[in-house]
Tab-separated table of C-alpha atoms in Angstrom:
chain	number	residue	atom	x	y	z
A	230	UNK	CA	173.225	296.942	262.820
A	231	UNK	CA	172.775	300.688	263.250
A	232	UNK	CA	174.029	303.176	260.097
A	233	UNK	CA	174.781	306.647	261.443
A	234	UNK	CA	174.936	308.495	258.494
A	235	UNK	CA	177.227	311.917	260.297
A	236	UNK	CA	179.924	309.517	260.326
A	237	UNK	CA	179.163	306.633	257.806
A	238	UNK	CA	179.934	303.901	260.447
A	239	UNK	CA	177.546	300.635	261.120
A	240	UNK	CA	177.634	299.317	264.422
A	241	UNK	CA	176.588	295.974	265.447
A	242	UNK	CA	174.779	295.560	268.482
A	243	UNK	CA	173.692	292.057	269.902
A	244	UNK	CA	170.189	291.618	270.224
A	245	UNK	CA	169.626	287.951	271.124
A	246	UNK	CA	172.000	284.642	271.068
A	247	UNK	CA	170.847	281.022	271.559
A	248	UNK	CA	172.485	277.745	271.497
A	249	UNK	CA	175.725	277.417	269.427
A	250	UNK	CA	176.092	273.801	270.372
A	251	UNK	CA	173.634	270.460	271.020
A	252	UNK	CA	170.274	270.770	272.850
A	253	UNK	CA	170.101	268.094	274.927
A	254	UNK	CA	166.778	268.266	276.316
A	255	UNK	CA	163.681	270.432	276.704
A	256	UNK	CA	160.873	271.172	278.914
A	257	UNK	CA	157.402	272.729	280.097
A	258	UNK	CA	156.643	273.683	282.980
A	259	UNK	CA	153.202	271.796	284.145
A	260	UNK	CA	150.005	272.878	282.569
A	261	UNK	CA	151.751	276.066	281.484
A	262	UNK	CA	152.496	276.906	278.004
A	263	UNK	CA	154.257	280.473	278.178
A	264	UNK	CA	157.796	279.236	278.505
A	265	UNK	CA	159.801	276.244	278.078
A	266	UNK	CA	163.118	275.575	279.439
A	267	UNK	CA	166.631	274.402	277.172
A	268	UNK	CA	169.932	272.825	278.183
A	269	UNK	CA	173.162	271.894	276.503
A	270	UNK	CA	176.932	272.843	276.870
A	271	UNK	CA	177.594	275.023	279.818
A	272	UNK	CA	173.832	276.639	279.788
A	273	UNK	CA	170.461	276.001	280.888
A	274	UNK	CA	168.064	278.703	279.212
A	275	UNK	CA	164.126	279.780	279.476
A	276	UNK	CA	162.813	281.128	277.104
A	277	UNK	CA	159.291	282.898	276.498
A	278	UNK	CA	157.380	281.049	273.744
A	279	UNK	CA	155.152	283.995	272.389
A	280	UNK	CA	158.184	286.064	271.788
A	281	UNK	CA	161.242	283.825	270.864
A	282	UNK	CA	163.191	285.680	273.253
A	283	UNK	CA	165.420	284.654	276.196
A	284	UNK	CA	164.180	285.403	279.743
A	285	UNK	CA	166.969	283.272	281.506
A	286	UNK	CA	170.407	282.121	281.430
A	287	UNK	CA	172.266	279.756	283.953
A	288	UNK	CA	175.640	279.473	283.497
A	289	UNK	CA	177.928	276.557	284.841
A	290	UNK	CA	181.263	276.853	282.667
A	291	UNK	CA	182.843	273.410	281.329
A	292	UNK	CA	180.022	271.047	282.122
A	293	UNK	CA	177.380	269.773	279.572
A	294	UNK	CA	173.406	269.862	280.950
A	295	UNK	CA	171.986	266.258	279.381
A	296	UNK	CA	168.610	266.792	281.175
A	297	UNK	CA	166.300	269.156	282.323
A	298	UNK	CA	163.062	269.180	284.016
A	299	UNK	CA	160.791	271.828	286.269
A	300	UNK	CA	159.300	270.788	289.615
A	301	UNK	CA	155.572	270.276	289.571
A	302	UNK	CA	154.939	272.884	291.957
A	303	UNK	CA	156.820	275.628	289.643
A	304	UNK	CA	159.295	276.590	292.385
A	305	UNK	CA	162.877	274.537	290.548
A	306	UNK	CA	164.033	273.930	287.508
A	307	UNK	CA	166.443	270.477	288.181
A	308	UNK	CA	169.220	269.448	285.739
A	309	UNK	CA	171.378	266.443	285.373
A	310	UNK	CA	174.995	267.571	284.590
A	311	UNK	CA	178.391	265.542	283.005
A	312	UNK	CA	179.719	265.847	286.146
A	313	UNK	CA	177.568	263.262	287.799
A	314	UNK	CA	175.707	265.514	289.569
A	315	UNK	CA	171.798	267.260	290.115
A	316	UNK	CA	171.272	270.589	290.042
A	317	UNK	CA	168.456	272.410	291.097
A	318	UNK	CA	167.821	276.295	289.726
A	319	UNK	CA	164.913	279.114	290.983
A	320	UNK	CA	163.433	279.326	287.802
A	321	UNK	CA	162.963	283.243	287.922
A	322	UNK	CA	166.437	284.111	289.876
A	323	UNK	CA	168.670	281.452	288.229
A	324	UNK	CA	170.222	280.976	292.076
A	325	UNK	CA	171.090	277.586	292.760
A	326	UNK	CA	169.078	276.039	295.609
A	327	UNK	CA	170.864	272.865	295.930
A	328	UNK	CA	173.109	270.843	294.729
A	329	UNK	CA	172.968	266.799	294.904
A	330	UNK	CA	177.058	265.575	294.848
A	331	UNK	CA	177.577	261.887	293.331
A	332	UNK	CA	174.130	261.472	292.354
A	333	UNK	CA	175.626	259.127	289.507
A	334	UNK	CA	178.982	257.199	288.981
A	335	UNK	CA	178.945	258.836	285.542
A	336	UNK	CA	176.515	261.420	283.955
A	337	UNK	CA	173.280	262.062	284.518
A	338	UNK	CA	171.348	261.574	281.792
A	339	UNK	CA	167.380	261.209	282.417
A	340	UNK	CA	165.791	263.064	285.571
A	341	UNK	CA	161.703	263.435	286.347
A	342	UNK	CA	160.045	265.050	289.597
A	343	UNK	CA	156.544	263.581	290.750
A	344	UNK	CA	153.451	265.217	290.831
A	345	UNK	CA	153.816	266.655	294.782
A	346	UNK	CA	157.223	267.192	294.229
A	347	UNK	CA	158.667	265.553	296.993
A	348	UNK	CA	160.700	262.802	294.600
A	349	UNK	CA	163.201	262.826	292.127
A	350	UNK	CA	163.904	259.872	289.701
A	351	UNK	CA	167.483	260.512	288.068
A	352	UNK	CA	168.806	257.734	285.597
A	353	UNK	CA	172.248	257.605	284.789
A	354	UNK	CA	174.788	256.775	282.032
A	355	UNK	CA	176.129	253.866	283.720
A	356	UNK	CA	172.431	252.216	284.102
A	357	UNK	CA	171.201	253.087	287.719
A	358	UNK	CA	168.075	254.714	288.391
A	359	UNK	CA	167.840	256.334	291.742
A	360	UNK	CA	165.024	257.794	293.884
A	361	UNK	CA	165.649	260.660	295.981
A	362	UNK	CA	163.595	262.394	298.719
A	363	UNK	CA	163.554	266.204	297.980
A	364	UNK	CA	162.811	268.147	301.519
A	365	UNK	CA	163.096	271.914	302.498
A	366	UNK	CA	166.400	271.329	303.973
A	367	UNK	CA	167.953	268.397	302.304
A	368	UNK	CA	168.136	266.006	299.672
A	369	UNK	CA	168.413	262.089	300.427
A	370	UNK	CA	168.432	259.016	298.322
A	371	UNK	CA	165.665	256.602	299.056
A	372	UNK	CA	166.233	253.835	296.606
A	373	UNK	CA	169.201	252.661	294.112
A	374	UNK	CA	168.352	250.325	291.114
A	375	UNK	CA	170.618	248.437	289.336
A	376	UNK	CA	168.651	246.626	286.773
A	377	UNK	CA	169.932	248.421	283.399
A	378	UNK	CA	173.174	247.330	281.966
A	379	UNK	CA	173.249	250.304	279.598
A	380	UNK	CA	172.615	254.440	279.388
A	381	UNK	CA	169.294	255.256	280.762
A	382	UNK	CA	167.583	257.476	278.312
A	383	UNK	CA	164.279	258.870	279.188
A	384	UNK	CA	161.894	258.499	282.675
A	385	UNK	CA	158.283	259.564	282.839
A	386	UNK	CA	156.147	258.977	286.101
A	387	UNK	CA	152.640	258.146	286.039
A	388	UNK	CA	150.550	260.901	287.359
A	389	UNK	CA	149.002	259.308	290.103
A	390	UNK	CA	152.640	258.696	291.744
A	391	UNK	CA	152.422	254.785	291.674
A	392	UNK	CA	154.438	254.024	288.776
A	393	UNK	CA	157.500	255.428	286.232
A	394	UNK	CA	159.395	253.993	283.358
A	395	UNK	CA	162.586	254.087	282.503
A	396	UNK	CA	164.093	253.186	279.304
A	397	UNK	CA	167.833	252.366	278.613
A	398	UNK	CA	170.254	251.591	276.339
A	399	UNK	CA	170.641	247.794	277.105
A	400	UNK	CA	167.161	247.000	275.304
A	401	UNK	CA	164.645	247.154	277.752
A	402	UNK	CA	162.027	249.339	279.029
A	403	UNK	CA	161.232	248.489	282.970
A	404	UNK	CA	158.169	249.681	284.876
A	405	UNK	CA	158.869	250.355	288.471
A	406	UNK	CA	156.667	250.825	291.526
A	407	UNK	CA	157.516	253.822	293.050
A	408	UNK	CA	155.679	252.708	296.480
A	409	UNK	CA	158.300	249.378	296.915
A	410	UNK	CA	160.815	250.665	294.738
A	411	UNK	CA	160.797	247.606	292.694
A	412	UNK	CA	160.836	246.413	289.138
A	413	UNK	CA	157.428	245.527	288.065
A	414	UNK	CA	157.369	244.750	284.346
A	415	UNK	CA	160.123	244.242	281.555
A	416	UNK	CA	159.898	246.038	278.201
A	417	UNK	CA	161.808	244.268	275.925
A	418	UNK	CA	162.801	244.337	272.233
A	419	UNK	CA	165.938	244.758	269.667
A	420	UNK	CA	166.271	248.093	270.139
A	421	UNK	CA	168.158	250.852	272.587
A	422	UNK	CA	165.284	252.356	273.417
A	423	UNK	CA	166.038	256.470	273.420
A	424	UNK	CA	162.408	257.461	274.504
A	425	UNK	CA	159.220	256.267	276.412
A	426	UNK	CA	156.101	258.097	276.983
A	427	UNK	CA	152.400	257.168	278.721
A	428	UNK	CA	149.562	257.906	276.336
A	429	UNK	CA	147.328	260.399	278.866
A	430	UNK	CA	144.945	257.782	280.539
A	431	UNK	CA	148.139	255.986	281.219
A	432	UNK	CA	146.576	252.662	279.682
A	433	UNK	CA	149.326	252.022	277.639
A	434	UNK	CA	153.080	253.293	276.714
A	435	UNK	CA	154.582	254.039	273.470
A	436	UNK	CA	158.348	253.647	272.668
A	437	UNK	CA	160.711	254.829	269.811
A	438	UNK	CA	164.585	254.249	269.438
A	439	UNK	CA	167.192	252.874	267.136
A	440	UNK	CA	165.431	250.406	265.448
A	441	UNK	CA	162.923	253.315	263.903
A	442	UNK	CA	159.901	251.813	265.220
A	443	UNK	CA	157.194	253.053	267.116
A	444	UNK	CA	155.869	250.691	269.565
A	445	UNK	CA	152.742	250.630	271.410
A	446	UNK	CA	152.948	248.468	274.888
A	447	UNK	CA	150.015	247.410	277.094
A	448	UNK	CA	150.960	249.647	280.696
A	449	UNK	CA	149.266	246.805	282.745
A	450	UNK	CA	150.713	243.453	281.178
A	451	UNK	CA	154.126	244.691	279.273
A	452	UNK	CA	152.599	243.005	276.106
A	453	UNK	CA	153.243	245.206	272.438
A	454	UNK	CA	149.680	246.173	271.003
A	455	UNK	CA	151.360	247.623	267.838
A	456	UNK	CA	154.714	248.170	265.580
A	457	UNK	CA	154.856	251.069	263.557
A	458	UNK	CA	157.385	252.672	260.585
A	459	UNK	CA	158.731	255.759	262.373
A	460	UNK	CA	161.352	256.666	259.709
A	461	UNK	CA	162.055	255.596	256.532
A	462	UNK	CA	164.075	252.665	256.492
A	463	UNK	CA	166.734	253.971	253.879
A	464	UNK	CA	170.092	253.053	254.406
A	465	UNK	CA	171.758	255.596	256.284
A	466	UNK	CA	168.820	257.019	258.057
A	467	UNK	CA	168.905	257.281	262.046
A	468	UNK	CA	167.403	256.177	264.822
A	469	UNK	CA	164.398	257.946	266.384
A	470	UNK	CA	165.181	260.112	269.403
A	471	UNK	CA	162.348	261.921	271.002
A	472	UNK	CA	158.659	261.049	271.108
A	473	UNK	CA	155.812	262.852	272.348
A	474	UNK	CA	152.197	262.727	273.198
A	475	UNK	CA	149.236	265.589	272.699
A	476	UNK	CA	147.481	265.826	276.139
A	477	UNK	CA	144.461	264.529	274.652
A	478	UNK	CA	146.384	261.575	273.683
A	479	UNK	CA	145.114	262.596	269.479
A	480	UNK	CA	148.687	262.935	268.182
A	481	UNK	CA	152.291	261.419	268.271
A	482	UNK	CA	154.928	263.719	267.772
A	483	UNK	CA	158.568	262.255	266.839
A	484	UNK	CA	162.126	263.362	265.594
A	485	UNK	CA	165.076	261.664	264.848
A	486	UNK	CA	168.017	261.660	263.085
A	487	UNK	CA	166.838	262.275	260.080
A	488	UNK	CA	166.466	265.728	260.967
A	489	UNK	CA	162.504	265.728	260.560
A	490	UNK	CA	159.868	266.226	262.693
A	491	UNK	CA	156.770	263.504	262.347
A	492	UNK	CA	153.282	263.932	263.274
A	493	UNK	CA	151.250	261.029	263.824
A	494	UNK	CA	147.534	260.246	264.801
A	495	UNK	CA	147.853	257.995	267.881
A	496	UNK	CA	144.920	255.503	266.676
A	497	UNK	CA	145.588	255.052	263.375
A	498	UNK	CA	149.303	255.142	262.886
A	499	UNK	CA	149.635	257.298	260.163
A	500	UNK	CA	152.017	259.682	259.524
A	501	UNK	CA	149.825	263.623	258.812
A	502	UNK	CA	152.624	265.883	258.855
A	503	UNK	CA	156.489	266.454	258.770
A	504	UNK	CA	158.350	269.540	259.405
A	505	UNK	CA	161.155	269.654	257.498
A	506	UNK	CA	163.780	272.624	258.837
A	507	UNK	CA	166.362	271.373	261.561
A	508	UNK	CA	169.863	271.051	259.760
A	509	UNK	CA	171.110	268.186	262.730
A	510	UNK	CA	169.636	265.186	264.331
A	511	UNK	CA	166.024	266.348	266.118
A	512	UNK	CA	166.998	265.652	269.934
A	513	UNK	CA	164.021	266.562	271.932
A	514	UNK	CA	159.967	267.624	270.953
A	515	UNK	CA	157.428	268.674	272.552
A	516	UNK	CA	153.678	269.501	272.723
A	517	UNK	CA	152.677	272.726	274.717
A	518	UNK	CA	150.402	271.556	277.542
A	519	UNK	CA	147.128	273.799	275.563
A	520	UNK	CA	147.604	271.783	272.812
A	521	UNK	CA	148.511	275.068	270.113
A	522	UNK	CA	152.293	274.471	269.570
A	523	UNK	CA	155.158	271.913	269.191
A	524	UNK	CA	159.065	272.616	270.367
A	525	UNK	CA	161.501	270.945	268.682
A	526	UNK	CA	165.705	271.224	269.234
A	527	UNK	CA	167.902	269.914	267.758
A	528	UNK	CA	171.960	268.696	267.815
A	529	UNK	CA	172.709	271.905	265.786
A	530	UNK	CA	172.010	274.220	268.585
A	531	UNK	CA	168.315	275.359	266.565
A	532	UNK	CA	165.214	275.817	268.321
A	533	UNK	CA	161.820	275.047	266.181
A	534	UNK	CA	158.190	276.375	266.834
A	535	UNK	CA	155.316	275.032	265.026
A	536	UNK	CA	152.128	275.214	264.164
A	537	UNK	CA	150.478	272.411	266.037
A	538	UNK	CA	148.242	270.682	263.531
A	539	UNK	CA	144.896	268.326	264.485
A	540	UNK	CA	145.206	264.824	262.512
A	541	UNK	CA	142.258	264.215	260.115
A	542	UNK	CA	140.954	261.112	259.388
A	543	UNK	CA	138.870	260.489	256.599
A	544	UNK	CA	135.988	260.116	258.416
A	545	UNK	CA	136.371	263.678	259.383
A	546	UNK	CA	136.953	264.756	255.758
């Protein structure tokens, strides 16, 4: 607000705006920590993490962004939209490069690119998970799964390009082969499982959802290594939405619906830190790829940036 005393009048002028409705997802771009990419109703947004401040807006009017994700080679940022379909942004222009029509029967909901960037994984609200072939020209679909019976929630590609998981609604976790396009392993447990990610040497998998565990799963066998308490189990208190993983594999981050955010230390299992701050259900978090910072957003439209903080043992004390 500016005060120009010659006249006694204040006038406002708008500086900044951010979210005024659910985050739905958020991302990094690989191995680069300077700015991280939101999406919700109507908007995908970049945003520069030194600064707080907005470097992008895409606009698509009436539609709601459920997932986001850049390309491994820097040059899109893709989206799955309400609408059923992919979109795919220049991530300094904001132009739209392509469009995918019908990728889903409903909503998209879970979306991942492999490390060459030549494949898509999309996972939808009616349970498919679909591969498509990303060229210079055009955009096919290579493979159609129809194993979930419920919302898939969350798909993360090992980094070799062999593997990815997806985890759904329906109560299980499956591990694919990305080479045959085939189910390899079933996760399963009492849960809807909301998110799934591989610890860095990609030994083993770690899953979180509405049950308010953390589980730890053998990558290789499907076989659960180890059940943690990821919320308190008061009455009332929601699920767990969002998990993530340092890149040195150290530290579990997690956030849920009761709006804190949770650091763990992968081996032990103990809970180090919480950051207590987000008014709504945490919906996505995660760990900047040099290890210095944690996102978090939430379903009130808030955007958090902490301090990311080493676990210590007591060996280390």
């Amino acid at each position: 607000v500016t005060y120009e005393p010659g006249t006694g009048k204040l006038t406002p002028e708008l500086i900044q705006t951010a979210h005024s409705s659910q985050i739905n997802d958020l991302c990094f771009p690989a191995d680069y920590s300077e700015v991280f990419a939101t999406c919700g109703v109507g908007y995908i947004r970049v945003w520069h993490l030194a600064s707080c401040r907005e470097l992008l807006r895409i606009s698509v009017p009436n539609l709601e962004a459920h997932c986001v994700a850049f390309t491994t080679d820097g040059k899109a940022i893709v989206s799955g939209w309400s609408d059923g379909k992919i979109r795919a942004f220049g991530p300094q222009s904001g132009k739209l490069l392509y469009t995918i029509n019908d990728a889903h029967l409903k909503a998209v909901t879970a979306i991942a690119c492999t490390s060459d960037s030549t494949k898509l994984i999309s996972g939808g609200e009616e349970g498919q998970v679909r591969v498509w072939r990303i060229g210079p020209q055009s955009q096919s679909l290579e493979a159609s799964m129809k194993d979930h019976r419920g919302m898939v929630n969350c798909i993360r590609i090992k980094s070799n390009d062999e593997e990815f998981v997806s985890a759904s609604s329906d109560g299980c976790c499956i591990i694919w082969d990305l080479r045959t396009n085939k189910r390899r392993i079933n996760l399963f447990a009492n849960t809807f499982f909301k998110s799934v990610v591989y610890h860095p040497d990609e030994s083993q998998l770690v899953t979180t959802g509405t049950d308010r565990k953390i589980t730890y799963w053998d990558a290789y066998d499907g076989q659960a290594i180890r059940i943690i308490d990821g919320a308190e189990s008061a009455p009332g208190s929601d699920d767990i939405n969002t998990l993530a993983v340092d890149p040195e594999g150290e530290a579990i981050v997690s956030g849920g619906g009761d709006k804190l955010v949770r650091l763990w230390g992968y081996d032990e299992g103990h809970c180090y830190f919480v950051g207590v701050g987000h008014s709504g259900a945490v919906k996505r978090v995660a760990v900047t790829p040099d290890k210095t910072k944690i996102v978090s957003v939430g379903a009130e439209g808030g955007i958090f940036i902490w301090d990311f903080a080493q676990p210590r043992t007591l060996a280390d004390l």
